Coordinates of C-alpha atoms and ligand atoms in Angstrom, one line a residue:
M9 CA -93.7 -45.3 -40.5
P10 CA -95.0 -42.5 -42.5
S11 CA -98.3 -42.6 -44.5
P12 CA -98.9 -45.6 -46.5
S13 CA -97.6 -45.6 -50.1
S14 CA -100.4 -45.9 -52.6
T15 CA -99.8 -49.5 -53.4
Q16 CA -99.6 -50.6 -49.8
E17 CA -102.5 -52.7 -48.6
F18 CA -101.7 -53.3 -45.0
M19 CA -99.7 -51.7 -42.2
V20 CA -98.2 -53.9 -39.6
F21 CA -97.2 -52.7 -36.2
H22 CA -95.1 -54.8 -34.0
G23 CA -94.2 -53.8 -30.2
T24 CA -96.0 -52.5 -27.1
V25 CA -99.7 -51.9 -27.6
I26 CA -101.6 -50.3 -24.8
H27 CA -105.5 -50.0 -24.6
S28 CA -108.3 -50.2 -22.0
L29 CA -110.9 -52.8 -21.9
S30 CA -112.8 -51.2 -19.0
P31 CA -111.8 -48.4 -16.5
S32 CA -109.7 -50.7 -14.2
D33 CA -108.6 -53.1 -16.9
L34 CA -105.6 -51.6 -18.9
E35 CA -104.1 -54.1 -21.2
I36 CA -100.2 -53.6 -21.9
N37 CA -99.0 -56.2 -24.7
E38 CA -95.4 -55.7 -25.0
N39 CA -94.8 -57.8 -28.1
A40 CA -98.1 -57.5 -30.0
V41 CA -98.8 -57.3 -33.6
V42 CA -101.6 -55.0 -35.1
V43 CA -102.4 -55.1 -38.7
V44 CA -104.5 -52.5 -40.4
N45 CA -106.3 -52.6 -43.7
V46 CA -105.2 -49.4 -45.5
A47 CA -108.2 -49.2 -47.7
T48 CA -110.8 -49.3 -44.8
G49 CA -108.6 -48.1 -42.1
K50 CA -109.8 -51.0 -39.9
I51 CA -107.9 -53.2 -37.6
V52 CA -108.0 -56.7 -39.1
L53 CA -105.7 -58.5 -36.6
M54 CA -104.4 -58.1 -33.2
E55 CA -102.1 -60.7 -31.7
R56 CA -101.2 -60.1 -28.1
K57 CA -97.8 -61.9 -28.0
V58 CA -95.7 -62.5 -31.0
D59 CA -91.8 -63.4 -30.4
K60 CA -90.8 -64.4 -33.9
L61 CA -92.3 -61.7 -36.1
N62 CA -91.1 -63.0 -39.6
E63 CA -92.4 -66.4 -38.8
F64 CA -95.6 -65.2 -37.7
L65 CA -96.2 -62.9 -40.5
S66 CA -95.4 -65.5 -43.1
G67 CA -97.8 -67.9 -41.5
L68 CA -100.7 -65.2 -42.1
S69 CA -102.8 -66.1 -45.2
L70 CA -104.3 -62.5 -44.6
L71 CA -101.0 -61.0 -46.0
E72 CA -100.2 -63.7 -48.5
N73 CA -99.4 -62.0 -51.8
K74 CA -100.3 -58.5 -50.3
Q75 CA -98.3 -55.4 -50.3
Y76 CA -97.6 -54.4 -46.7
N77 CA -94.9 -52.6 -44.6
V78 CA -93.8 -53.5 -41.2
N79 CA -93.3 -51.0 -38.5
V80 CA -91.2 -52.3 -35.5
L81 CA -91.5 -50.0 -32.5
K82 CA -88.4 -49.4 -30.3
K83 CA -88.2 -50.1 -26.6
D84 CA -89.4 -46.6 -25.6
Q85 CA -92.3 -46.6 -28.1
F86 CA -95.8 -47.8 -27.9
I87 CA -99.2 -47.5 -29.6
L88 CA -102.2 -46.1 -27.8
P89 CA -105.7 -45.4 -29.0
G90 CA -106.2 -41.7 -30.2
F91 CA -107.5 -39.4 -27.5
I92 CA -111.1 -38.3 -27.5
D93 CA -112.1 -34.8 -26.4
T94 CA -115.8 -34.8 -25.6
H95 CA -116.2 -31.1 -25.1
A96 CA -114.3 -28.1 -26.8
H97 CA -115.1 -24.7 -28.4
A98 CA -113.4 -24.1 -31.5
P99 CA -113.8 -20.3 -31.8
Q100 CA -112.7 -19.9 -28.3
F101 CA -109.1 -21.0 -29.3
S102 CA -108.5 -17.5 -30.5
Y103 CA -108.3 -16.2 -26.8
A104 CA -107.4 -19.4 -24.8
A105 CA -105.2 -18.8 -21.9
T106 CA -106.4 -15.1 -21.5
G107 CA -109.1 -13.7 -19.3
M108 CA -109.5 -16.3 -16.8
D109 CA -110.1 -13.9 -13.8
L110 CA -114.0 -14.2 -13.8
P111 CA -116.6 -16.8 -12.9
L112 CA -118.7 -18.4 -15.6
L113 CA -121.5 -15.9 -16.3
D114 CA -119.3 -12.9 -16.2
W115 CA -116.5 -14.7 -18.2
L116 CA -119.0 -15.4 -20.9
D117 CA -120.3 -11.8 -21.1
T118 CA -116.9 -10.2 -20.8
Y119 CA -114.8 -12.3 -23.0
T120 CA -116.6 -15.2 -24.8
F121 CA -119.5 -13.4 -26.4
P122 CA -117.5 -10.6 -28.1
K123 CA -114.9 -13.0 -29.4
E124 CA -117.4 -15.6 -30.5
A125 CA -119.3 -12.7 -32.3
E126 CA -116.3 -12.2 -34.7
Y127 CA -117.3 -15.4 -36.4
A128 CA -119.6 -13.6 -38.5
E129 CA -116.5 -13.0 -40.5
S130 CA -115.7 -16.0 -42.5
E131 CA -112.0 -15.2 -43.2
H132 CA -111.5 -15.0 -39.3
A133 CA -113.2 -18.4 -39.0
Q134 CA -111.1 -20.0 -41.6
N135 CA -108.0 -18.8 -39.9
V136 CA -108.7 -19.8 -36.4
Y137 CA -110.5 -23.1 -37.3
S138 CA -107.4 -24.2 -39.3
K139 CA -105.2 -23.5 -36.5
V140 CA -107.2 -24.9 -33.7
V141 CA -107.8 -28.3 -35.7
D142 CA -104.2 -28.6 -36.4
R143 CA -103.3 -27.9 -32.8
F144 CA -105.8 -30.6 -31.5
L145 CA -104.5 -33.2 -34.0
S146 CA -101.0 -32.5 -33.1
C147 CA -101.9 -33.0 -29.4
G148 CA -103.4 -36.6 -30.4
T149 CA -107.1 -35.7 -30.3
T150 CA -108.4 -38.1 -33.1
T151 CA -112.1 -37.5 -32.2
C152 CA -113.5 -34.2 -30.9
S153 CA -116.9 -33.0 -30.1
W154 CA -116.8 -29.2 -31.2
F155 CA -118.9 -26.2 -30.5
A156 CA -118.8 -23.7 -33.2
T157 CA -120.9 -20.4 -32.8
I158 CA -124.3 -19.3 -33.8
H159 CA -123.1 -18.5 -37.4
L160 CA -124.2 -21.0 -40.1
E161 CA -121.4 -20.1 -42.5
A162 CA -118.7 -20.4 -40.0
S163 CA -119.9 -23.6 -38.8
K164 CA -119.7 -24.9 -42.3
I165 CA -116.3 -23.6 -42.4
L166 CA -115.3 -25.4 -39.4
T167 CA -116.9 -28.6 -41.0
D168 CA -114.8 -28.2 -44.1
V169 CA -111.6 -27.7 -42.1
I170 CA -112.1 -30.7 -40.0
E171 CA -112.9 -32.8 -43.2
E172 CA -109.8 -31.6 -44.9
K173 CA -107.5 -32.3 -42.0
G174 CA -109.1 -35.7 -41.2
Q175 CA -110.2 -35.6 -37.7
R176 CA -113.3 -37.6 -36.5
A177 CA -115.8 -35.1 -35.0
Y178 CA -119.2 -34.0 -33.7
I179 CA -119.8 -30.4 -35.0
G180 CA -122.4 -28.3 -33.5
K181 CA -123.8 -25.0 -34.7
V182 CA -124.7 -23.2 -31.3
N183 CA -128.1 -22.1 -30.5
M184 CA -128.9 -18.9 -28.5
D185 CA -132.2 -17.0 -28.6
Q186 CA -132.4 -15.5 -25.1
N187 CA -130.2 -13.8 -22.3
S188 CA -127.5 -13.1 -24.9
P189 CA -126.2 -9.7 -26.0
D190 CA -127.8 -7.8 -28.9
Y191 CA -124.7 -8.4 -31.2
Y192 CA -124.7 -12.2 -30.6
I193 CA -128.2 -13.7 -30.5
E194 CA -130.5 -15.4 -32.9
K195 CA -134.4 -15.3 -33.6
T196 CA -135.9 -18.6 -32.6
E197 CA -137.2 -19.5 -36.0
S198 CA -133.8 -18.8 -37.9
S199 CA -132.0 -20.6 -35.1
V200 CA -133.9 -23.7 -35.7
S201 CA -134.0 -23.4 -39.6
D202 CA -130.1 -22.7 -39.6
T203 CA -129.5 -25.8 -37.6
R204 CA -131.6 -27.9 -40.0
T205 CA -129.5 -26.5 -42.9
F206 CA -126.3 -27.3 -41.0
I207 CA -127.3 -30.8 -40.2
E208 CA -128.2 -31.4 -43.8
Y209 CA -124.8 -29.7 -44.9
V210 CA -122.7 -32.2 -42.8
Q211 CA -124.9 -35.2 -43.6
A212 CA -124.7 -34.5 -47.4
K213 CA -120.9 -34.8 -47.1
N214 CA -121.4 -38.5 -46.6
N215 CA -118.3 -38.7 -44.6
E216 CA -118.4 -41.3 -41.8
L217 CA -116.1 -39.2 -39.6
L218 CA -118.4 -36.2 -39.4
T219 CA -121.5 -36.0 -37.5
P220 CA -123.7 -32.9 -36.7
I221 CA -124.6 -32.5 -33.2
I222 CA -127.5 -30.5 -31.6
T223 CA -125.9 -27.7 -29.4
P224 CA -128.1 -25.6 -27.3
R225 CA -125.4 -23.4 -25.6
F226 CA -127.1 -24.0 -22.2
A227 CA -130.6 -23.7 -20.8
I228 CA -130.0 -20.0 -20.0
S229 CA -129.6 -18.9 -23.5
C230 CA -132.4 -21.0 -25.1
T231 CA -136.1 -20.3 -24.8
S232 CA -138.4 -23.3 -24.0
P233 CA -139.8 -23.3 -27.7
L234 CA -136.3 -23.4 -29.1
L235 CA -135.2 -26.2 -26.7
K236 CA -138.4 -28.1 -27.7
A237 CA -137.6 -27.5 -31.5
L238 CA -134.0 -28.7 -31.0
G239 CA -135.3 -31.9 -29.2
D240 CA -137.5 -32.6 -32.2
L241 CA -134.8 -32.1 -34.6
A242 CA -132.5 -34.4 -32.8
K243 CA -135.2 -37.0 -33.0
E244 CA -136.0 -36.2 -36.7
Y245 CA -132.3 -36.6 -37.9
Q246 CA -131.2 -39.2 -35.2
V247 CA -128.2 -36.9 -34.3
P248 CA -126.5 -36.6 -31.0
I249 CA -127.0 -33.5 -28.6
Q250 CA -124.5 -31.6 -26.5
S251 CA -124.7 -28.8 -23.9
H252 CA -123.4 -27.6 -20.5
L253 CA -125.0 -28.7 -17.3
C254 CA -124.6 -27.8 -13.5
E255 CA -121.3 -26.1 -14.1
N256 CA -121.6 -23.1 -11.6
V257 CA -123.8 -22.2 -8.7
A258 CA -125.2 -18.8 -10.1
E259 CA -125.9 -20.5 -13.4
I260 CA -127.8 -23.3 -11.8
E261 CA -129.9 -20.8 -9.7
F262 CA -130.5 -18.7 -12.8
T263 CA -131.7 -21.7 -14.8
Q264 CA -134.1 -22.8 -12.1
S265 CA -135.5 -19.2 -12.0
L266 CA -136.0 -19.4 -15.9
F267 CA -137.6 -23.0 -15.9
P268 CA -139.7 -23.2 -12.8
N269 CA -141.8 -26.1 -14.3
S270 CA -138.7 -28.4 -14.3
V271 CA -137.8 -30.1 -11.1
N272 CA -134.0 -29.4 -11.5
Y273 CA -131.5 -28.2 -14.1
T274 CA -131.0 -31.7 -15.7
A275 CA -134.8 -32.1 -16.0
V276 CA -134.8 -28.9 -18.1
Y277 CA -133.0 -30.7 -20.8
D278 CA -135.1 -33.9 -20.2
D279 CA -138.4 -32.2 -20.4
H280 CA -137.6 -30.7 -23.9
G281 CA -136.4 -34.2 -25.4
L282 CA -132.7 -33.3 -25.1
L283 CA -131.6 -36.0 -22.7
N284 CA -130.9 -39.5 -24.1
D285 CA -128.2 -42.0 -24.8
K286 CA -126.8 -39.7 -27.5
T287 CA -126.4 -36.7 -25.2
I288 CA -123.1 -35.3 -23.9
M289 CA -123.3 -32.9 -20.9
A290 CA -120.3 -30.9 -20.0
H291 CA -119.2 -30.3 -16.5
C292 CA -121.8 -31.8 -14.3
V293 CA -120.0 -30.3 -11.3
H294 CA -122.9 -29.6 -8.9
M295 CA -125.3 -32.5 -9.4
T296 CA -127.8 -33.7 -7.0
E297 CA -128.5 -37.5 -6.5
D298 CA -131.8 -37.0 -8.3
E299 CA -130.0 -35.6 -11.3
L300 CA -127.3 -38.2 -11.4
K301 CA -130.3 -40.8 -11.4
L302 CA -131.8 -39.3 -14.3
I303 CA -128.5 -39.0 -16.2
K304 CA -128.0 -42.7 -15.6
E305 CA -131.7 -43.5 -16.5
R306 CA -131.3 -41.7 -19.9
E307 CA -127.8 -43.1 -20.5
A308 CA -126.6 -39.7 -21.2
G309 CA -122.7 -39.1 -20.9
V310 CA -120.5 -36.8 -18.7
S311 CA -117.7 -34.6 -20.3
H312 CA -115.6 -34.0 -17.3
C313 CA -113.7 -30.6 -17.9
P314 CA -111.4 -30.1 -14.8
N315 CA -109.0 -27.5 -16.4
S316 CA -111.9 -25.1 -16.9
N317 CA -113.6 -26.1 -13.7
F318 CA -110.6 -24.9 -11.8
N319 CA -110.0 -21.8 -14.0
L320 CA -113.4 -20.5 -13.7
Q321 CA -113.6 -21.5 -10.1
S322 CA -116.7 -23.6 -11.0
G323 CA -116.1 -26.4 -8.7
V324 CA -114.8 -30.0 -8.6
A325 CA -116.7 -32.8 -10.2
D326 CA -116.7 -36.2 -8.3
I327 CA -116.1 -38.5 -11.3
R328 CA -115.3 -41.4 -8.9
H329 CA -119.0 -41.1 -7.7
Y330 CA -120.3 -41.0 -11.2
L331 CA -118.2 -44.0 -12.3
D332 CA -119.5 -46.0 -9.1
L333 CA -123.0 -45.1 -10.4
D334 CA -122.0 -46.4 -13.8
I335 CA -122.6 -43.3 -15.5
K336 CA -120.7 -42.9 -18.8
C337 CA -117.7 -40.4 -18.0
S338 CA -115.0 -38.9 -20.5
L339 CA -112.7 -35.9 -20.6
G340 CA -113.0 -32.4 -22.2
T341 CA -110.5 -29.5 -22.5
D342 CA -113.5 -27.1 -22.9
V343 CA -111.1 -24.8 -24.5
A344 CA -111.2 -21.8 -23.6
G345 CA -112.8 -22.2 -20.1
G346 CA -109.6 -24.6 -20.1
F347 CA -106.5 -23.2 -21.4
A348 CA -105.0 -26.4 -22.5
T349 CA -105.6 -28.1 -25.8
S350 CA -104.3 -31.5 -24.8
I351 CA -106.1 -34.2 -23.4
L352 CA -102.9 -35.3 -21.5
D353 CA -103.6 -32.0 -19.7
A354 CA -107.1 -33.2 -18.9
M355 CA -106.0 -36.3 -17.6
R356 CA -103.6 -34.5 -15.2
S357 CA -106.1 -32.1 -14.3
A358 CA -108.7 -34.9 -13.7
F359 CA -106.1 -36.6 -11.3
T360 CA -105.6 -33.3 -9.5
A361 CA -109.5 -32.8 -9.3
S362 CA -109.9 -36.4 -7.9
N363 CA -107.1 -35.8 -5.4
T364 CA -108.8 -32.5 -4.4
I365 CA -112.2 -34.3 -3.6
G366 CA -110.3 -36.7 -1.5
I367 CA -108.4 -34.1 0.4
L368 CA -111.5 -31.9 0.9
K369 CA -113.4 -34.9 2.2
S370 CA -110.8 -36.0 4.7
Q371 CA -109.7 -32.4 5.8
Y372 CA -113.3 -30.8 6.2
G373 CA -115.9 -33.4 5.5
N374 CA -117.5 -36.6 6.6
R375 CA -114.4 -38.7 7.5
S376 CA -115.5 -42.1 6.3
P377 CA -113.7 -45.1 7.5
K378 CA -113.0 -45.9 3.8
P379 CA -110.3 -43.5 2.3
Y380 CA -111.7 -41.7 -0.9
K381 CA -110.1 -43.7 -3.9
A382 CA -108.8 -41.0 -6.5
L383 CA -108.7 -41.8 -10.1
D384 CA -105.5 -43.7 -11.0
A385 CA -103.6 -43.6 -14.2
K386 CA -105.5 -46.6 -15.8
E387 CA -108.7 -44.8 -15.1
L388 CA -107.3 -41.7 -16.7
I389 CA -106.3 -43.6 -19.7
Y390 CA -109.8 -45.1 -19.9
L391 CA -111.6 -41.7 -19.7
A392 CA -109.5 -40.4 -22.4
T393 CA -110.0 -43.3 -24.8
L394 CA -112.8 -46.0 -24.3
G395 CA -114.7 -43.8 -21.9
G396 CA -114.8 -41.0 -24.5
A397 CA -115.9 -43.5 -27.2
K398 CA -118.8 -44.6 -25.1
V399 CA -119.8 -41.0 -24.5
V400 CA -119.9 -40.2 -28.1
G401 CA -121.6 -43.5 -28.8
M402 CA -118.8 -45.0 -30.8
E403 CA -117.4 -47.7 -28.7
D404 CA -118.0 -50.2 -31.6
K405 CA -115.7 -48.2 -33.7
I406 CA -112.9 -46.6 -31.6
G407 CA -111.5 -46.4 -28.1
N408 CA -109.3 -49.5 -28.1
F409 CA -107.7 -51.9 -30.6
K410 CA -110.3 -54.6 -30.7
V411 CA -110.4 -56.2 -34.3
G412 CA -112.9 -54.7 -36.5
K413 CA -112.6 -51.1 -35.0
D414 CA -111.1 -48.1 -36.8
F415 CA -107.3 -47.5 -36.3
D416 CA -107.5 -44.3 -34.5
A417 CA -104.1 -44.3 -32.8
L418 CA -101.0 -42.5 -31.5
V419 CA -97.5 -43.9 -31.9
V420 CA -95.9 -42.6 -28.8
D421 CA -92.1 -42.1 -28.5
A422 CA -91.0 -41.5 -24.9
S423 CA -87.4 -41.6 -25.7
D424 CA -84.9 -38.7 -24.6
N425 CA -85.7 -36.8 -27.9
G426 CA -88.7 -35.2 -26.1
P427 CA -89.7 -34.2 -22.6
V428 CA -89.8 -37.5 -21.0
R429 CA -86.7 -39.2 -19.2
L430 CA -86.6 -42.9 -18.9
F431 CA -84.1 -44.9 -16.8
R432 CA -83.0 -48.5 -16.9
H433 CA -85.8 -49.6 -14.3
D434 CA -88.5 -48.3 -16.5
G435 CA -90.7 -50.9 -18.1
A436 CA -93.8 -50.2 -20.4
W437 CA -96.0 -49.3 -17.4
E438 CA -93.7 -46.7 -15.9
T439 CA -93.0 -45.4 -19.5
L440 CA -96.9 -44.9 -20.1
Q441 CA -97.2 -43.0 -16.6
K442 CA -94.3 -40.8 -17.5
F443 CA -95.7 -40.0 -20.8
L444 CA -99.2 -39.4 -19.2
F445 CA -97.7 -36.9 -16.6
T446 CA -94.6 -35.4 -18.3
G447 CA -95.1 -36.0 -22.0
D448 CA -96.4 -33.7 -24.6
E449 CA -97.1 -33.7 -28.3
R450 CA -93.3 -34.0 -29.0
C451 CA -93.8 -37.5 -28.0
L452 CA -96.4 -38.2 -30.7
S453 CA -94.3 -39.4 -33.6
H454 CA -97.6 -40.3 -35.6
V455 CA -101.4 -39.7 -35.2
Y456 CA -103.6 -41.8 -37.3
V457 CA -107.4 -41.5 -37.7
R458 CA -109.0 -44.5 -39.6
G459 CA -105.6 -45.5 -40.8
R460 CA -104.8 -42.1 -42.3
R461 CA -101.8 -40.2 -40.7
V462 CA -103.2 -36.8 -39.8
A463 CA -100.5 -35.5 -37.5
G464 CA -97.2 -36.3 -35.7
W465 CA -93.8 -34.9 -34.8
K466 CA -91.9 -37.2 -37.0
Q467 CA -91.6 -36.2 -40.6
Ligands
LIG512 N1 -121.8 -22.4 -20.5 C1 -122.4 -21.8 -21.5 N2 -121.5 -21.4 -22.5 C2 -120.2 -22.0 -22.1 C3 -118.9 -21.9 -22.6 O1 -118.6 -21.2 -23.7 N3 -117.9 -22.3 -21.8 C4 -118.2 -22.9 -20.7 N4 -117.3 -23.3 -19.8 N5 -119.5 -23.0 -20.2 C5 -120.4 -22.4 -20.7
LIG513 FE1 -117.9 -25.5 -22.6

């Protein structure tokens, strides 16, 4: 099932196809057929139940006189939509899994800023960026919203690397013009002009997979004039916005002292034109009901980064509550606040986080008669795929296998060759859960972005 040959016009998959239609509606089609147009990378047909494959295919006018190959999935294999990571820091991969002994603001000063400053060196950027994008693709992350650093050149390098490797991505040059060390800070004007140059650099590629994203690091590291200018740029170029919000209590207090004219932290972004339906806010751990209302009103999305929230002792975000409020939610690895590069880990950490909230509520809090409903496996898959697609504003393009969407997909193999062990009672639903909780990249035979194979364990 490798990359299509140059003459091949369609790829046909037959077997178990699993995707989300909503947070609670996970569709498992055990005998489905998916047909992908190789030239466009789009799904042109999805039939939920096909028992007689040859008969079905020969009756399709779509494939008449066309070159195509048929990939029949084995019993322990299935297809899932590609994973969407809505928050990761590419430069932080170089020190991921080290230095997690400090809370956020000290962690930034001690570990993050010195390491990010190294990206003034293009060679270093090329090396780390090449490795981190390879790693994310091999983990099945077909779409990622990346933070780079303040450096224009290195941000361009990250863009070039992502383009070459074929990932779908939002890429942000980071902005910082205050409360940052002397060796890692920008002047307001150059921060804005470099951001403009970067946006135009990405847009000039005319690559539908690549989108520049406005990336104020967080309110603490940006002056009000910078935030305002970035809000204006987002509007002028119609590009998305990403930042951090309500991650840690000390961060929130510092932010409120810096922006006394805004009613709360969320309002700081809103007051500078940075909160809209194209905004991704990472963490959102300590949100007041007023702030959640504002997020919902502006139709901004949340990137839940539970691994990071545990490591930096930031807190536990109540994603169940946000979903109940109909706020768009998704998952982020937040490398290197998070030590793990895989969205499988983010799903597991989100599960633990959700159970933690339930436990805390029943152990210490207001014991409501209704037990807390922690996120379940269906919802975790949703957050990793269709939920992510909504947060990045691409639900018409990716997130599940609806006809007309791009084929961003994982061919999962849960057989004994990898870490998962299946037994005779395991059907497709059990296989999916075992993959979710015990699988890893060795289970990913093939990773496709828009029909192009970009990674995979199988040669
Ligand atoms: N807040 C501002 N910068 C960062 C960062 O790099 N990581 C995390 N987790 N939070 C931040
Ligand atoms: Fe982050």
